[in-house]
């Protein structure tokens, strides 16, 4: 059988092209595969080494909010924690609603979230082991510089929202069940308004995207101060309402209850939570962003 | 417009400097998508050839399914792979979620139907007489397969390009199953999303330009090989 093979090939190859160019194609494919295989094998030892250094239990899954990632805080804190402890932190940045849902299923070990009411419910249902305050910042209402609704300087955020609704000013909501969205909803409730209509846009996206949409639409939005400060350069929005106690934004760390889900890395989660409330991390949080924005983006709460 | 030029300028600067973070992200993109395409070839070419040649009831349905699979939305693939790989999911014991392996799995699911579908088309456009002639000359099944692949190499290379193009540019699935973790599962597309979300548009454009360059180099190499074999 094998002896027939070259005969067959020679018989048929000329039907389209010369044998030489045909072989060249295959040599080319061979070289390509070889290069690809080499790149892959060159690169994979590093991942394998990392995996060897960090057996499964050395990895911690942190479910957190987009604001901690988009502001760059996580990138400042996590490498320090990893160097100190040897754990590998897999930080998944989602909205607070999704982070809590992930925690409920035991898909994460530790949560860093900001929705006190939802967190209390989470704890009451026994999904969390411990909850500790880490830091806070505050929300602000931003809008265009000329402020057509004239809400600038209002003391009550709920009153300001009411005025926006009455004037049917474009308002861009996160609309994604995030911590920011939950605060916004409670403010509407306080204002006695059920926001509906074509002036009320539910973006369903992260804070950064929402600010960009708001700027493009010349509308208003509720945002955490940190994300606004981080993005301020690129968008044409200014802070109009701030300082209302209802606009406080508290971040807590929650250990996921391992008794409900056996695969939760309790020890690693504890180590990360301890790190977040340590003197070192709290000092880092306090100093974070000061150089770039002239004010802190987050205020530490664990150590006064 | 300034922003775009600034981004392009920065892209070349990042490449020239050999920025280690960008290099790592680029290499991971190439590794993940390269592996996914390789695996898809091993699955898709035999399967596509079989579907092109076989006669069995339900074949049309199978081919339709493959053709539908060519348009699988990456986020849907990402969602299903995430559900499967969750700690408490059916494959949770493997601890694969948020690793490059998980990203490769998702991309194989995206690329394999593309390779399979284009292989079916490539094999079917061969002259049916060729198959008869080969069989008459005494070719075994394996020889037949190999020779048909050889004859269809030009469209098959196009299948590789389409598969690679489909996964290197995909963001939905790798974002969901990889988690866009810095230094572990961040690839060019997810890094671009993150940078633009952070308002670093220049960097986002730079990453986009690097992605395009990478895609161009790979496709250029494949096209070069393809055109070597062009009938003269």
PDB file of N, CA and C in Angstrom, chain B residues 79-138:
ATOM      1  N   UNK B  79     -20.267  32.156  28.620  1.00  0.00           N
ATOM      2  CA  UNK B  79     -21.215  31.879  29.706  1.00  0.00           C
ATOM      3  C   UNK B  79     -21.293  30.377  29.979  1.00  0.00           C
ATOM      4  N   UNK B  80     -21.432  29.570  28.908  1.00  0.00           N
ATOM      5  CA  UNK B  80     -21.559  28.130  29.107  1.00  0.00           C
ATOM      6  C   UNK B  80     -20.287  27.530  29.693  1.00  0.00           C
ATOM      7  N   UNK B  81     -19.141  27.967  29.163  1.00  0.00           N
ATOM      8  CA  UNK B  81     -17.886  27.424  29.688  1.00  0.00           C
ATOM      9  C   UNK B  81     -17.722  27.824  31.156  1.00  0.00           C
ATOM     10  N   UNK B  82     -18.112  29.062  31.492  1.00  0.00           N
ATOM     11  CA  UNK B  82     -18.033  29.493  32.889  1.00  0.00           C
ATOM     12  C   UNK B  82     -18.901  28.608  33.773  1.00  0.00           C
ATOM     13  N   UNK B  83     -20.132  28.359  33.339  1.00  0.00           N
ATOM     14  CA  UNK B  83     -21.038  27.536  34.147  1.00  0.00           C
ATOM     15  C   UNK B  83     -20.481  26.124  34.337  1.00  0.00           C
ATOM     16  N   UNK B  84     -19.842  25.605  33.271  1.00  0.00           N
ATOM     17  CA  UNK B  84     -19.281  24.253  33.373  1.00  0.00           C
ATOM     18  C   UNK B  84     -18.085  24.210  34.319  1.00  0.00           C
ATOM     19  N   UNK B  85     -17.288  25.287  34.302  1.00  0.00           N
ATOM     20  CA  UNK B  85     -16.022  25.256  35.036  1.00  0.00           C
ATOM     21  C   UNK B  85     -16.133  25.815  36.449  1.00  0.00           C
ATOM     22  N   UNK B  86     -17.306  26.359  36.793  1.00  0.00           N
ATOM     23  CA  UNK B  86     -17.479  26.863  38.139  1.00  0.00           C
ATOM     24  C   UNK B  86     -17.077  25.814  39.158  1.00  0.00           C
ATOM     25  N   UNK B  87     -16.574  26.254  40.293  1.00  0.00           N
ATOM     26  CA  UNK B  87     -16.179  25.343  41.372  1.00  0.00           C
ATOM     27  C   UNK B  87     -17.253  24.314  41.663  1.00  0.00           C
ATOM     28  N   UNK B  88     -18.506  24.792  41.680  1.00  0.00           N
ATOM     29  CA  UNK B  88     -19.597  23.878  42.000  1.00  0.00           C
ATOM     30  C   UNK B  88     -20.269  23.355  40.745  1.00  0.00           C
ATOM     31  N   UNK B  89     -19.645  23.625  39.583  1.00  0.00           N
ATOM     32  CA  UNK B  89     -20.187  23.131  38.322  1.00  0.00           C
ATOM     33  C   UNK B  89     -19.684  21.730  38.038  1.00  0.00           C
ATOM     34  N   UNK B  90     -20.146  21.152  36.927  1.00  0.00           N
ATOM     35  CA  UNK B  90     -19.795  19.759  36.625  1.00  0.00           C
ATOM     36  C   UNK B  90     -18.294  19.509  36.489  1.00  0.00           C
ATOM     37  N   UNK B  91     -17.541  20.508  35.998  1.00  0.00           N
ATOM     38  CA  UNK B  91     -16.102  20.301  35.826  1.00  0.00           C
ATOM     39  C   UNK B  91     -15.293  21.121  36.829  1.00  0.00           C
ATOM     40  N   UNK B  92     -15.949  21.526  37.901  1.00  0.00           N
ATOM     41  CA  UNK B  92     -15.308  22.409  38.873  1.00  0.00           C
ATOM     42  C   UNK B  92     -14.079  21.829  39.524  1.00  0.00           C
ATOM     43  N   UNK B  93     -14.041  20.506  39.603  1.00  0.00           N
ATOM     44  CA  UNK B  93     -12.952  19.815  40.290  1.00  0.00           C
ATOM     45  C   UNK B  93     -11.607  20.084  39.606  1.00  0.00           C
ATOM     46  N   UNK B  94     -11.659  20.463  38.306  1.00  0.00           N
ATOM     47  CA  UNK B  94     -10.423  20.685  37.553  1.00  0.00           C
ATOM     48  C   UNK B  94      -9.756  22.018  37.905  1.00  0.00           C
ATOM     49  N   UNK B  95     -10.497  22.905  38.564  1.00  0.00           N
ATOM     50  CA  UNK B  95      -9.948  24.206  38.965  1.00  0.00           C
ATOM     51  C   UNK B  95      -9.408  24.985  37.777  1.00  0.00           C
ATOM     52  N   UNK B  96     -10.186  25.044  36.703  1.00  0.00           N
ATOM     53  CA  UNK B  96      -9.683  25.660  35.482  1.00  0.00           C
ATOM     54  C   UNK B  96     -10.185  27.082  35.250  1.00  0.00           C
ATOM     55  N   UNK B  97     -11.258  27.473  35.949  1.00  0.00           N
ATOM     56  CA  UNK B  97     -11.813  28.797  35.690  1.00  0.00           C
ATOM     57  C   UNK B  97     -10.780  29.876  36.027  1.00  0.00           C
ATOM     58  N   UNK B  98     -10.767  30.932  35.232  1.00  0.00           N
ATOM     59  CA  UNK B  98      -9.806  32.030  35.371  1.00  0.00           C
ATOM     60  C   UNK B  98      -8.366  31.573  35.118  1.00  0.00           C
ATOM     61  N   UNK B  99      -8.184  30.614  34.225  1.00  0.00           N
ATOM     62  CA  UNK B  99      -6.835  30.228  33.800  1.00  0.00           C
ATOM     63  C   UNK B  99      -6.772  30.294  32.280  1.00  0.00           C
ATOM     64  N   UNK B 100      -5.537  30.352  31.710  1.00  0.00           N
ATOM     65  CA  UNK B 100      -5.419  30.366  30.247  1.00  0.00           C
ATOM     66  C   UNK B 100      -6.032  29.116  29.621  1.00  0.00           C
ATOM     67  N   UNK B 101      -5.975  27.973  30.319  1.00  0.00           N
ATOM     68  CA  UNK B 101      -6.551  26.739  29.758  1.00  0.00           C
ATOM     69  C   UNK B 101      -8.047  26.938  29.497  1.00  0.00           C
ATOM     70  N   UNK B 102      -8.729  27.570  30.442  1.00  0.00           N
ATOM     71  CA  UNK B 102     -10.167  27.807  30.273  1.00  0.00           C
ATOM     72  C   UNK B 102     -10.412  28.679  29.043  1.00  0.00           C
ATOM     73  N   UNK B 103      -9.515  29.666  28.833  1.00  0.00           N
ATOM     74  CA  UNK B 103      -9.672  30.549  27.676  1.00  0.00           C
ATOM     75  C   UNK B 103      -9.480  29.763  26.381  1.00  0.00           C
ATOM     76  N   UNK B 104      -8.520  28.819  26.405  1.00  0.00           N
ATOM     77  CA  UNK B 104      -8.285  28.006  25.209  1.00  0.00           C
ATOM     78  C   UNK B 104      -9.524  27.154  24.923  1.00  0.00           C
ATOM     79  N   UNK B 105     -10.102  26.557  25.979  1.00  0.00           N
ATOM     80  CA  UNK B 105     -11.297  25.728  25.794  1.00  0.00           C
ATOM     81  C   UNK B 105     -12.398  26.551  25.115  1.00  0.00           C
ATOM     82  N   UNK B 106     -12.643  27.745  25.637  1.00  0.00           N
ATOM     83  CA  UNK B 106     -13.707  28.582  25.075  1.00  0.00           C
ATOM     84  C   UNK B 106     -13.404  28.917  23.616  1.00  0.00           C
ATOM     85  N   UNK B 107     -12.147  29.241  23.329  1.00  0.00           N
ATOM     86  CA  UNK B 107     -11.810  29.640  21.954  1.00  0.00           C
ATOM     87  C   UNK B 107     -11.859  28.462  20.992  1.00  0.00           C
ATOM     88  N   UNK B 108     -11.566  27.257  21.492  1.00  0.00           N
ATOM     89  CA  UNK B 108     -11.694  26.075  20.630  1.00  0.00           C
ATOM     90  C   UNK B 108     -13.158  25.912  20.221  1.00  0.00           C
ATOM     91  N   UNK B 109     -14.058  26.142  21.174  1.00  0.00           N
ATOM     92  CA  UNK B 109     -15.485  26.001  20.863  1.00  0.00           C
ATOM     93  C   UNK B 109     -15.902  27.035  19.815  1.00  0.00           C
ATOM     94  N   UNK B 110     -15.254  28.189  19.827  1.00  0.00           N
ATOM     95  CA  UNK B 110     -15.566  29.213  18.826  1.00  0.00           C
ATOM     96  C   UNK B 110     -14.925  28.878  17.475  1.00  0.00           C
ATOM     97  N   UNK B 111     -13.652  28.434  17.505  1.00  0.00           N
ATOM     98  CA  UNK B 111     -12.910  28.269  16.254  1.00  0.00           C
ATOM     99  C   UNK B 111     -13.206  26.945  15.559  1.00  0.00           C
ATOM    100  N   UNK B 112     -13.468  25.881  16.322  1.00  0.00           N
ATOM    101  CA  UNK B 112     -13.634  24.558  15.705  1.00  0.00           C
ATOM    102  C   UNK B 112     -14.773  24.529  14.670  1.00  0.00           C
ATOM    103  N   UNK B 113     -15.944  25.115  14.964  1.00  0.00           N
ATOM    104  CA  UNK B 113     -16.986  25.101  13.924  1.00  0.00           C
ATOM    105  C   UNK B 113     -16.582  25.884  12.670  1.00  0.00           C
ATOM    106  N   UNK B 114     -15.830  26.962  12.850  1.00  0.00           N
ATOM    107  CA  UNK B 114     -15.393  27.741  11.684  1.00  0.00           C
ATOM    108  C   UNK B 114     -14.498  26.880  10.804  1.00  0.00           C
ATOM    109  N   UNK B 115     -13.518  26.210  11.427  1.00  0.00           N
ATOM    110  CA  UNK B 115     -12.611  25.355  10.670  1.00  0.00           C
ATOM    111  C   UNK B 115     -13.391  24.196  10.038  1.00  0.00           C
ATOM    112  N   UNK B 116     -14.286  23.588  10.813  1.00  0.00           N
ATOM    113  CA  UNK B 116     -15.066  22.455  10.294  1.00  0.00           C
ATOM    114  C   UNK B 116     -15.917  22.889   9.097  1.00  0.00           C
ATOM    115  N   UNK B 117     -16.633  23.994   9.251  1.00  0.00           N
ATOM    116  CA  UNK B 117     -17.530  24.460   8.201  1.00  0.00           C
ATOM    117  C   UNK B 117     -16.776  24.777   6.919  1.00  0.00           C
ATOM    118  N   UNK B 118     -15.626  25.471   7.055  1.00  0.00           N
ATOM    119  CA  UNK B 118     -14.871  25.834   5.856  1.00  0.00           C
ATOM    120  C   UNK B 118     -14.190  24.610   5.247  1.00  0.00           C
ATOM    121  N   UNK B 119     -13.880  23.613   6.102  1.00  0.00           N
ATOM    122  CA  UNK B 119     -13.305  22.373   5.570  1.00  0.00           C
ATOM    123  C   UNK B 119     -14.346  21.639   4.725  1.00  0.00           C
ATOM    124  N   UNK B 120     -15.581  21.585   5.220  1.00  0.00           N
ATOM    125  CA  UNK B 120     -16.644  20.938   4.446  1.00  0.00           C
ATOM    126  C   UNK B 120     -16.725  21.576   3.064  1.00  0.00           C
ATOM    127  N   UNK B 121     -16.753  22.921   3.051  1.00  0.00           N
ATOM    128  CA  UNK B 121     -16.860  23.633   1.771  1.00  0.00           C
ATOM    129  C   UNK B 121     -15.647  23.358   0.894  1.00  0.00           C
ATOM    130  N   UNK B 122     -14.469  23.327   1.512  1.00  0.00           N
ATOM    131  CA  UNK B 122     -13.237  23.151   0.738  1.00  0.00           C
ATOM    132  C   UNK B 122     -13.196  21.773   0.098  1.00  0.00           C
ATOM    133  N   UNK B 123     -13.574  20.751   0.851  1.00  0.00           N
ATOM    134  CA  UNK B 123     -13.508  19.377   0.331  1.00  0.00           C
ATOM    135  C   UNK B 123     -14.598  19.158  -0.725  1.00  0.00           C
ATOM    136  N   UNK B 124     -15.749  19.778  -0.481  1.00  0.00           N
ATOM    137  CA  UNK B 124     -16.856  19.553  -1.415  1.00  0.00           C
ATOM    138  C   UNK B 124     -16.640  20.223  -2.763  1.00  0.00           C
ATOM    139  N   UNK B 125     -15.813  21.259  -2.784  1.00  0.00           N
ATOM    140  CA  UNK B 125     -15.623  21.904  -4.076  1.00  0.00           C
ATOM    141  C   UNK B 125     -14.588  21.172  -4.926  1.00  0.00           C
ATOM    142  N   UNK B 126     -13.963  20.132  -4.371  1.00  0.00           N
ATOM    143  CA  UNK B 126     -13.041  19.335  -5.186  1.00  0.00           C
ATOM    144  C   UNK B 126     -13.862  18.536  -6.199  1.00  0.00           C
ATOM    145  N   UNK B 127     -13.240  18.251  -7.326  1.00  0.00           N
ATOM    146  CA  UNK B 127     -13.911  17.458  -8.346  1.00  0.00           C
ATOM    147  C   UNK B 127     -14.200  16.052  -7.798  1.00  0.00           C
ATOM    148  N   UNK B 128     -15.468  15.622  -7.797  1.00  0.00           N
ATOM    149  CA  UNK B 128     -15.798  14.308  -7.229  1.00  0.00           C
ATOM    150  C   UNK B 128     -15.086  13.168  -7.961  1.00  0.00           C
ATOM    151  N   UNK B 129     -14.720  13.416  -9.219  1.00  0.00           N
ATOM    152  CA  UNK B 129     -13.982  12.399  -9.988  1.00  0.00           C
ATOM    153  C   UNK B 129     -12.657  12.057  -9.313  1.00  0.00           C
ATOM    154  N   UNK B 130     -12.100  13.065  -8.655  1.00  0.00           N
ATOM    155  CA  UNK B 130     -10.795  12.886  -8.035  1.00  0.00           C
ATOM    156  C   UNK B 130     -10.849  11.768  -7.008  1.00  0.00           C
ATOM    157  N   UNK B 131     -11.920  11.785  -6.223  1.00  0.00           N
ATOM    158  CA  UNK B 131     -12.053  10.788  -5.178  1.00  0.00           C
ATOM    159  C   UNK B 131     -12.160   9.382  -5.784  1.00  0.00           C
ATOM    160  N   UNK B 132     -12.969   9.296  -6.824  1.00  0.00           N
ATOM    161  CA  UNK B 132     -13.133   8.008  -7.489  1.00  0.00           C
ATOM    162  C   UNK B 132     -11.806   7.518  -8.060  1.00  0.00           C
ATOM    163  N   UNK B 133     -11.073   8.456  -8.650  1.00  0.00           N
ATOM    164  CA  UNK B 133      -9.801   8.092  -9.257  1.00  0.00           C
ATOM    165  C   UNK B 133      -8.831   7.575  -8.197  1.00  0.00           C
ATOM    166  N   UNK B 134      -8.800   8.296  -7.066  1.00  0.00           N
ATOM    167  CA  UNK B 134      -7.901   7.899  -5.983  1.00  0.00           C
ATOM    168  C   UNK B 134      -8.252   6.513  -5.476  1.00  0.00           C
ATOM    169  N   UNK B 135      -9.539   6.289  -5.313  1.00  0.00           N
ATOM    170  CA  UNK B 135      -9.972   4.979  -4.812  1.00  0.00           C
ATOM    171  C   UNK B 135      -9.641   3.903  -5.837  1.00  0.00           C
ATOM    172  N   UNK B 136      -9.810   4.231  -7.117  1.00  0.00           N
ATOM    173  CA  UNK B 136      -9.521   3.269  -8.174  1.00  0.00           C
ATOM    174  C   UNK B 136      -8.046   2.921  -8.197  1.00  0.00           C
ATOM    175  N   UNK B 137      -7.211   3.909  -7.834  1.00  0.00           N
ATOM    176  CA  UNK B 137      -5.777   3.655  -7.826  1.00  0.00           C
ATOM    177  C   UNK B 137      -5.345   2.901  -6.572  1.00  0.00           C
ATOM    178  N   UNK B 138      -6.310   2.631  -5.698  1.00  0.00           N
ATOM    179  CA  UNK B 138      -6.023   1.771  -4.552  1.00  0.00           C
ATOM    180  C   UNK B 138      -5.642   2.516  -3.293  1.00  0.00           C
TER     181      UNK B 138
END
